[in-house]
Every structure is written in C-alpha cells, then in structure tokens.
Amino acid sequence: MFDLLFSENRTYNCTMTRVSPEFGDQEQEVLPVSADVSFASNQFPKYKLGPDNEILDEVKEDIKGPSLKEVVFEETNQLTEQHKRLSVRDLACKFDKNLSAAAKLSDEAKLREVPSLEGHVLLKKLRDALECLKGRLAGRNKEDVEKAISMVEALAVKLTQKEGELIQEKFEVKKLANFLKQASEDAKKLVNQEKSFACAEIESARAVVQRIGEALDEQERTSETSGKQEMEELIEEVQEARRIKLLHQPRKVMDMEHELRELRIQIREKCKISFDIRKELAMSKRAEENKSRFYELSGSETLGSILRIQSCSDEATDLSNCSIQWYRLSSECSRREAILGANKFVYAPEPIDVGRVLQADIISNGQRESVTTKGHIDKAAELGSYVETLTRKSNYEFSVVISQMNGRNYSSQSVHLFQVGKTRMKLSRGWITKARESYSKSMQFCGFRGGGNSAAKSLFWQARKGQSFVLVFESERERNGALILARKYALDCHVLLAGPDDDALL
C-alpha cells in the first residue's frame, strides 16, 4: 500500500516546464531556488584549498568592464542588423513554427488532465480503504494508519496545487498560442502585401524596359534613315562637284559630247542593219514554210478578232473535207489543251485565251498539219476601262439576238435583253422571260466555237441542263465585256463560270 502511495507521489512530482522567450521549440527545466538567496557575482567563485582543507579566497581583481551605455548601444546595433537580415518570409516561417509548438504544448496539457482525474480517484479510494482499516485496527497499527491517512491528505493537497499550476500553465499556453496565431496571420498578410508590391514593381520595370527597347529601335531606324539620307546627299554633292569641275574644263566636255554623238550614230546604223537582216530572215523563213506547208493562219492575234485557216498551196485539200481541232498552249508551249467544240476553220478568241498561244490541227487523208499563232493573244484596246464602267451598275443589260436555242437555229431575229447581274443572269423580250438563272456549277458561259462570220460577237450560254442559247451581240467589245463581267460576279458567288472543260484554266 505504501509502495503504491509513494509511486503515485513520484508520478505527480514532475518538473515544471516553461516556454523560452526565443521564438523556438525549447523546453527548459526550472530548478527550485530559495527566494532569500543572493549572489555576489554572476559567476562561480574562485578559491584555493589551504592546509587542513581550509578554503582560501583569491584576491578579487578589480576588472572594469564596458559601461552600461556602450553595452546598450552595441546591443541596439546588433538588434538593428538582425532585424535588417530577417526577411518577411523568415518571420512568417518562425511564427508558424512557434504556433505549432504552442499547439503541441496544448495537446500535452490535455493529456495531463486524464492522469490528474485518475489520481484524485485513487487517492479517494486509498483514503476510504485506510479509514475502513483504521476502524478495525488498534494500538500502534492504528497510529500507522492515521499517519498514512494524513500523508494521503497531504498528497491530495499537493495534487490540487499541481492541478492549479497546470490550469495556469494551460491558460498561458492558450494565450501564447492565440498571440502566435494572430502574429502568423499578420505575417502572412504582410507577405502577401509585399508580394503584391513586388509584382507591381516588376510590371513597372518591364514596362520601362519595353519603352526603352522601343526607343532604341526607333533611334536605330532614325539613324539608318538619316544615314541613307546623308549618303544620298553626299552622292549628290560629289556629282555636283564633278559637274562643276567639268564646266571649268570645256575642252573635255566638248570631246565627250562628240564621242557620244558618234556612238549614237553608230548604234543607229547597227540597229538599222540588224532590222534589215531580221526582215530578210523572216521573209526567207516564210518562203520556206510556204513551200512546205499547205495551210496558214490569217487575222489579228488580239481579243475581238477572228482567226481563219486558209490554204496557201494549190495542192492543199479543201478545208470542208478536213477535220479541224483548235488547242490552247501554255505560256512555255509545253502543254496544250483541246478547246471543246472548236472544230471549224474559224475561231474567235475569248478573254480566257489572252496570254496564251493558239494552235489548230488539220487532218486530211491521214496526214496532220499544225498551224500556230506567231505570239500570245493580246488584250483588246480600252476593254479594261469599258469593264470598269459596267461594274459601276449592279445590273447591266445588253441588246442581243438569239442565233440558236437548245442546239437548233432560231428563226426569229427580234432583239432581246440580256441582263448580267451580281447574283444571276436573265434573257427576256419585253415582259416575256426566256431564261433566268442564278450562278451555279451547272451553268456554262463562253465564246461561241461554232464558226461563222459573227463568231467574234457571239457567245454560248447554258442556263441549266437542257436549256442553252447562242447570243449575238452588237459589237465584239460588248461580247467580251459581258464574258468578263459575268465571270467576275460568278466568282464573287464562289462559282467558276466557263465553257465545257475550261475549269482547269480558271
């Protein structure tokens, strides 16, 4: 029983702990010291042992330390340097560490409450047991039991005192934890504020750097332009100086003028000679070709004209007994494309033929002969300005005559109106509408390829499948202008408007 009592006493006779004023997780044991003790100095005394183990004090040396003012000044400087070294982030980290230490101490205080309650219960049970034992014993044993009861009561008082100290310590710990928590929040706010200030300063610095870069680029550009201007001015000055120098030397100037005149005369004579030689070569070449060829092309090689195949030899077969096919050649004459439907001895170039070479194959009696234009097909004069005037109106009407309808000759020679609009084309006579169709992929529109004297004024229009017309205009310019205008409007509607098998050319 007494062993249990003394073990409880040893359990609850724990050492007190306190929190160091430094912001760290440090626990320091507080040793009990009497209140009436005074120390002569802040260090252990120095002494020597004499004979018979007598203690001999050494002679105290009069050590003069620094004055209090100097110590305070030095400590103030050290604190100031330490404050400068600590950043806001370091302070926040220290506050977080101290906050975790305070939480740990609070948890330890909660764990101590359970043993304290158990100690009171055990002491009460022990006292009740001793009281019961006291009534049964007598004499010396009874006195021992009474002493044990008094010791238990003394332990209960000490336990109560310990609980009071623990409650006070718990209150201090909670107070310190709240203080550290508030300090940690303030430090985090300060960190965020400093971070926002730093971001703002970084953005302002970037803006300044960007402005400086732009200023340097502008300065470099201005320096380059100024350098070019200075170089041009220097060249002009040099040329002016040369001219002034030559003016002061009239003999040299006159000699140079005579040399230039002689050179010009020689160049003119050589050009005349070369032109005559070319003319003779062309004549001899044509003569040789005429001897070997039976057919030739006649007509102007410009848009709005008619190209005709003519026989140039008595031995040539009649063109009505020959099969003919016209072709378009690329600019390098490396590839040729057949013009579908152009199988007559007469062909009128259309705007799609401009810039290309035309060629026709004549097959008779199993022999093939080709005739080719001398150069590319040229544009018609003033056709571009005429098309510009047409585009100023949203719809333009042309006077036409229907030559064929659906592949058959049209007997009536009455005048119709052919309207070319931005979204559709329309053919009508008075209130009667022959055809009215919007631009589509099934629509075909090109120059007439069936020959005839009016081929340069005619065009082929397939409004839709099963409905086609051959229209004759009043002039070649109107026919070509209608072709260019309709193709332009169709292209705005994302439609390629051409003749049969002409999509690749567009």
Short mmCIF file of C-alpha atoms in Angstrom, two decimals, residues 59-364:
data_model
loop_
_atom_site.label_atom_id
_atom_site.label_comp_id
_atom_site.label_asym_id
_atom_site.label_seq_id
_atom_site.Cartn_x
_atom_site.Cartn_y
_atom_site.Cartn_z
CA VAL A 59 42.22 38.32 -4.14
CA LYS A 60 39.49 39.87 -6.22
CA GLU A 61 40.80 41.72 -9.21
CA ASP A 62 39.21 44.99 -9.99
CA ILE A 63 38.02 44.24 -13.54
CA LYS A 64 36.42 47.21 -15.14
CA GLY A 65 34.05 46.14 -17.91
CA PRO A 66 32.43 48.37 -20.52
CA SER A 67 29.98 50.98 -19.39
CA LEU A 68 26.25 50.38 -19.48
CA LYS A 69 25.78 52.99 -22.23
CA GLU A 70 28.26 51.21 -24.50
CA VAL A 71 26.64 47.83 -23.87
CA VAL A 72 23.18 49.21 -24.69
CA PHE A 73 24.50 50.91 -27.83
CA GLU A 74 26.23 47.71 -29.01
CA GLU A 75 23.15 45.55 -28.36
CA THR A 76 20.98 48.11 -30.18
CA ASN A 77 23.23 47.91 -33.24
CA GLN A 78 23.18 44.11 -33.16
CA LEU A 79 19.38 44.05 -32.95
CA THR A 80 19.12 46.54 -35.82
CA GLU A 81 21.39 44.41 -38.05
CA GLN A 82 19.50 41.27 -37.10
CA HIS A 83 16.19 43.00 -37.94
CA LYS A 84 17.58 44.01 -41.32
CA ARG A 85 18.72 40.45 -42.05
CA LEU A 86 15.34 38.94 -41.23
CA SER A 87 13.01 38.99 -44.19
CA VAL A 88 9.23 38.90 -44.05
CA ARG A 89 9.21 35.28 -45.20
CA ASP A 90 11.63 34.25 -42.38
CA LEU A 91 9.38 35.92 -39.80
CA ALA A 92 6.35 34.09 -41.19
CA CYS A 93 8.19 30.74 -41.00
CA LYS A 94 9.22 31.41 -37.36
CA PHE A 95 5.67 32.35 -36.43
CA ASP A 96 4.40 29.12 -37.99
CA LYS A 97 6.96 27.08 -36.02
CA ASN A 98 6.04 28.75 -32.74
CA LEU A 99 2.37 28.24 -33.47
CA SER A 100 2.93 24.50 -33.96
CA ALA A 101 4.94 24.41 -30.71
CA ALA A 102 2.09 26.09 -28.84
CA ALA A 103 -0.38 23.59 -30.28
CA LYS A 104 1.90 20.75 -29.16
CA LEU A 105 2.06 22.14 -25.61
CA SER A 106 -1.72 22.49 -25.56
CA ASP A 107 -2.06 18.83 -26.57
CA GLU A 108 0.35 17.83 -23.78
CA ALA A 109 -1.73 19.80 -21.23
CA LYS A 110 -4.87 17.97 -22.40
CA LEU A 111 -3.12 14.63 -21.92
CA ARG A 112 -2.17 15.61 -18.36
CA GLU A 113 -5.78 16.20 -17.33
CA VAL A 114 -6.64 12.48 -17.54
CA PRO A 115 -3.96 11.30 -15.07
CA SER A 116 -4.91 14.10 -12.64
CA LEU A 117 -8.51 12.90 -12.54
CA GLU A 118 -7.35 9.32 -12.07
CA GLY A 119 -5.04 10.45 -9.21
CA HIS A 120 -7.93 12.05 -7.30
CA VAL A 121 -9.99 8.88 -7.70
CA LEU A 122 -7.14 6.67 -6.49
CA LEU A 123 -6.40 8.91 -3.52
CA LYS A 124 -10.06 8.92 -2.53
CA LYS A 125 -10.23 5.15 -2.79
CA LEU A 126 -7.00 4.84 -0.79
CA ARG A 127 -8.30 7.13 1.97
CA ASP A 128 -11.58 5.22 2.16
CA ALA A 129 -9.67 1.97 2.43
CA LEU A 130 -7.44 3.39 5.19
CA GLU A 131 -10.49 4.67 7.07
CA CYS A 132 -12.03 1.22 6.94
CA LEU A 133 -8.73 -0.27 8.08
CA LYS A 134 -8.44 2.26 10.93
CA GLY A 135 -11.71 1.08 12.48
CA ARG A 136 -10.51 -2.47 12.54
CA LEU A 137 -7.03 -1.89 13.98
CA ALA A 138 -5.88 -0.68 17.38
CA GLY A 139 -2.68 0.37 19.11
CA ARG A 140 0.45 1.07 17.05
CA ASN A 141 -1.03 -0.20 13.82
CA LYS A 142 -3.83 2.31 14.18
CA GLU A 143 -1.34 5.14 14.58
CA ASP A 144 0.46 4.00 11.41
CA VAL A 145 -2.83 4.02 9.56
CA GLU A 146 -3.58 7.54 10.80
CA LYS A 147 -0.14 8.69 9.61
CA ALA A 148 -0.88 7.11 6.23
CA ILE A 149 -4.23 8.92 6.08
CA SER A 150 -2.50 12.25 6.84
CA MET A 151 0.05 11.51 4.12
CA VAL A 152 -2.74 10.75 1.63
CA GLU A 153 -4.47 14.02 2.54
CA ALA A 154 -1.16 15.87 2.06
CA LEU A 155 -0.78 14.22 -1.35
CA ALA A 156 -4.33 15.29 -2.26
CA VAL A 157 -3.47 18.89 -1.35
CA LYS A 158 -0.26 18.73 -3.42
CA LEU A 159 -2.21 17.23 -6.32
CA THR A 160 -4.73 20.07 -6.11
CA GLN A 161 -1.88 22.58 -6.15
CA LYS A 162 -0.35 20.85 -9.14
CA GLU A 163 -3.70 20.99 -10.94
CA GLY A 164 -3.93 24.71 -10.27
CA GLU A 165 -0.46 25.21 -11.66
CA LEU A 166 -1.35 23.12 -14.68
CA ILE A 167 -4.52 25.17 -15.27
CA GLN A 168 -2.48 28.37 -15.05
CA GLU A 169 0.12 26.92 -17.41
CA LYS A 170 -2.64 25.83 -19.82
CA PHE A 171 -4.09 29.35 -19.77
CA GLU A 172 -0.67 30.82 -20.53
CA VAL A 173 -0.14 28.32 -23.33
CA LYS A 174 -3.51 29.15 -24.90
CA LYS A 175 -2.78 32.84 -24.60
CA LEU A 176 0.61 32.36 -26.23
CA ALA A 177 -0.93 30.19 -28.97
CA ASN A 178 -3.55 32.86 -29.77
CA PHE A 179 -0.85 35.50 -29.81
CA LEU A 180 1.33 33.42 -32.15
CA LYS A 181 -1.66 32.63 -34.39
CA GLN A 182 -2.52 36.31 -34.73
CA ALA A 183 1.15 37.10 -35.37
CA SER A 184 1.29 34.37 -38.05
CA GLU A 185 -1.80 35.77 -39.79
CA ASP A 186 -0.31 39.29 -39.67
CA ALA A 187 2.94 37.94 -41.10
CA LYS A 188 1.08 36.18 -43.94
CA LYS A 189 -0.81 39.38 -44.71
CA LEU A 190 2.47 41.26 -44.73
CA VAL A 191 3.98 38.62 -47.06
CA ASN A 192 1.06 38.91 -49.49
CA GLN A 193 1.24 42.70 -49.38
CA GLU A 194 4.97 42.67 -50.06
CA LYS A 195 4.42 40.14 -52.85
CA SER A 196 1.81 42.38 -54.50
CA PHE A 197 4.16 45.37 -54.17
CA ALA A 198 6.98 43.32 -55.71
CA CYS A 199 4.74 42.21 -58.63
CA ALA A 200 3.71 45.81 -59.25
CA GLU A 201 7.34 46.91 -59.25
CA ILE A 202 8.26 44.06 -61.63
CA GLU A 203 5.47 45.06 -64.05
CA SER A 204 6.53 48.69 -63.92
CA ALA A 205 10.13 47.62 -64.55
CA ARG A 206 9.03 45.53 -67.55
CA ALA A 207 7.07 48.46 -68.93
CA VAL A 208 10.13 50.69 -68.53
CA VAL A 209 12.34 48.09 -70.26
CA GLN A 210 9.82 47.78 -73.11
CA ARG A 211 9.67 51.55 -73.55
CA ILE A 212 13.46 51.72 -73.56
CA GLY A 213 13.60 48.93 -76.19
CA GLU A 214 11.07 50.72 -78.38
CA ALA A 215 13.01 53.94 -78.02
CA LEU A 216 16.23 52.15 -79.02
CA ASP A 217 14.52 50.58 -82.06
CA GLU A 218 13.14 53.94 -83.10
CA GLN A 219 16.54 55.53 -82.64
CA GLU A 220 18.12 52.77 -84.75
CA ARG A 221 15.55 53.26 -87.53
CA THR A 222 16.02 57.01 -87.49
CA SER A 223 19.79 56.56 -87.57
CA GLU A 224 19.51 54.25 -90.60
CA THR A 225 17.23 56.65 -92.47
CA SER A 226 19.45 59.59 -91.56
CA GLY A 227 22.49 57.59 -92.71
CA LYS A 228 20.84 56.85 -96.07
CA GLN A 229 19.87 60.49 -96.49
CA GLU A 230 23.38 61.60 -95.68
CA MET A 231 24.77 59.10 -98.21
CA GLU A 232 22.38 60.34 -100.91
CA GLU A 233 23.26 63.94 -100.14
CA LEU A 234 26.95 63.05 -100.30
CA ILE A 235 26.48 61.37 -103.71
CA GLU A 236 24.61 64.40 -104.99
CA GLU A 237 27.37 66.68 -103.73
CA VAL A 238 30.01 64.52 -105.44
CA GLN A 239 28.06 64.57 -108.70
CA GLU A 240 27.59 68.31 -108.44
CA ALA A 241 31.31 68.71 -107.76
CA ARG A 242 32.14 66.62 -110.82
CA ARG A 243 29.76 68.66 -112.94
CA ILE A 244 31.32 71.91 -111.71
CA LYS A 245 34.77 70.53 -112.38
CA LEU A 246 33.80 69.57 -115.93
CA LEU A 247 32.33 73.03 -116.50
CA HIS A 248 35.69 74.51 -115.73
CA GLN A 249 37.21 72.17 -118.40
CA PRO A 250 35.20 72.94 -121.58
CA ARG A 251 37.55 71.03 -123.89
CA LYS A 252 36.95 67.73 -122.18
CA VAL A 253 33.20 68.33 -122.18
CA MET A 254 33.19 69.05 -125.92
CA ASP A 255 35.28 65.95 -126.61
CA MET A 256 32.87 63.80 -124.63
CA GLU A 257 29.87 65.26 -126.47
CA HIS A 258 31.45 64.47 -129.83
CA GLU A 259 32.20 60.92 -128.73
CA LEU A 260 28.59 60.46 -127.57
CA ARG A 261 27.24 61.71 -130.92
CA GLU A 262 29.48 59.35 -132.84
CA LEU A 263 28.43 56.43 -130.64
CA ARG A 264 24.73 57.23 -131.15
CA ILE A 265 25.19 57.39 -134.91
CA GLN A 266 26.98 54.03 -134.91
CA ILE A 267 24.24 52.45 -132.75
CA ARG A 268 21.52 53.70 -135.12
CA GLU A 269 23.35 52.31 -138.14
CA LYS A 270 23.81 48.93 -136.44
CA CYS A 271 20.13 48.82 -135.41
CA LYS A 272 19.09 49.55 -138.98
CA ILE A 273 21.36 46.82 -140.29
CA SER A 274 20.06 44.28 -137.76
CA PHE A 275 16.44 45.19 -138.59
CA ASP A 276 17.07 44.65 -142.29
CA ILE A 277 18.75 41.32 -141.57
CA ARG A 278 15.81 40.19 -139.42
CA LYS A 279 13.38 41.23 -142.10
CA GLU A 280 15.26 39.26 -144.75
CA LEU A 281 15.42 36.22 -142.43
CA ALA A 282 11.69 36.40 -141.75
CA MET A 283 10.91 36.66 -145.45
CA SER A 284 13.15 33.73 -146.31
CA LYS A 285 11.67 31.69 -143.46
CA ARG A 286 8.11 32.38 -144.59
CA ALA A 287 9.04 31.45 -148.13
CA GLU A 288 10.47 28.14 -146.98
CA GLU A 289 7.43 27.48 -144.78
CA ASN A 290 5.04 28.32 -147.57
CA LYS A 291 6.86 25.85 -149.81
CA SER A 292 6.49 23.06 -147.24
CA ARG A 293 3.07 23.97 -145.76
CA PHE A 294 -0.40 23.84 -147.24
CA TYR A 295 -2.27 26.00 -144.67
CA GLU A 296 -1.71 29.20 -142.72
CA LEU A 297 -3.47 31.42 -140.14
CA SER A 298 -4.81 34.85 -141.02
CA GLY A 299 -6.29 37.53 -138.81
CA SER A 300 -5.16 39.75 -135.98
CA GLU A 301 -3.92 37.92 -132.90
CA THR A 302 -5.89 40.13 -130.49
CA LEU A 303 -9.07 39.73 -128.48
CA GLY A 304 -12.11 40.69 -130.58
CA SER A 305 -10.72 39.46 -133.89
CA ILE A 306 -11.31 36.24 -135.90
CA LEU A 307 -8.60 33.72 -136.76
CA ARG A 308 -9.09 31.86 -140.07
CA ILE A 309 -7.32 28.85 -141.51
CA GLN A 310 -6.52 29.40 -145.20
CA SER A 311 -4.87 27.20 -147.80
CA CYS A 312 -1.61 28.57 -149.19
CA SER A 313 -0.98 25.90 -151.80
CA ASP A 314 -2.87 24.57 -154.78
CA GLU A 315 -2.14 21.05 -153.63
CA ALA A 316 -3.94 21.62 -150.29
CA THR A 317 -7.15 19.68 -149.61
CA ASP A 318 -10.36 21.68 -149.29
CA LEU A 319 -10.97 22.61 -145.64
CA SER A 320 -14.56 21.31 -145.85
CA ASN A 321 -13.11 17.81 -146.31
CA CYS A 322 -10.68 18.11 -143.35
CA SER A 323 -11.18 17.58 -139.62
CA ILE A 324 -10.02 20.54 -137.51
CA GLN A 325 -9.33 20.90 -133.79
CA TRP A 326 -8.20 24.07 -132.01
CA TYR A 327 -5.89 23.98 -128.96
CA ARG A 328 -4.65 26.35 -126.26
CA LEU A 329 -0.93 26.25 -125.50
CA SER A 330 0.63 27.30 -122.20
CA SER A 331 3.00 30.26 -121.99
CA GLU A 332 6.03 27.93 -122.39
CA CYS A 333 4.24 25.94 -125.15
CA SER A 334 4.97 22.79 -123.12
CA ARG A 335 1.35 21.69 -122.76
CA ARG A 336 -1.70 22.10 -124.95
CA GLU A 337 -5.39 21.72 -124.09
CA ALA A 338 -8.15 20.99 -126.56
CA ILE A 339 -10.92 23.60 -126.92
CA LEU A 340 -14.11 21.54 -126.80
CA GLY A 341 -16.43 22.38 -129.72
CA ALA A 342 -13.84 24.45 -131.65
CA ASN A 343 -13.67 22.30 -134.81
CA LYS A 344 -14.27 24.87 -137.57
CA PHE A 345 -11.75 26.72 -139.71
CA VAL A 346 -12.83 29.94 -137.98
CA TYR A 347 -12.22 30.67 -134.26
CA ALA A 348 -12.82 33.89 -132.29
CA PRO A 349 -10.56 34.21 -129.19
CA GLU A 350 -12.29 34.97 -125.90
CA PRO A 351 -10.91 36.61 -122.68
CA ILE A 352 -9.72 33.24 -121.34
CA ASP A 353 -7.36 32.93 -124.35
CA VAL A 354 -5.47 36.16 -123.53
CA GLY A 355 -1.79 35.43 -122.81
CA ARG A 356 -1.86 32.00 -124.49
CA VAL A 357 -0.78 30.65 -127.87
CA LEU A 358 -3.46 29.12 -130.12
CA GLN A 359 -2.84 26.15 -132.41
CA ALA A 360 -5.02 24.25 -134.86
CA ASP A 361 -4.54 20.71 -136.20
CA ILE A 362 -5.77 19.97 -139.77
CA ILE A 363 -6.10 16.27 -140.60
CA SER A 364 -6.67 15.26 -144.23
#
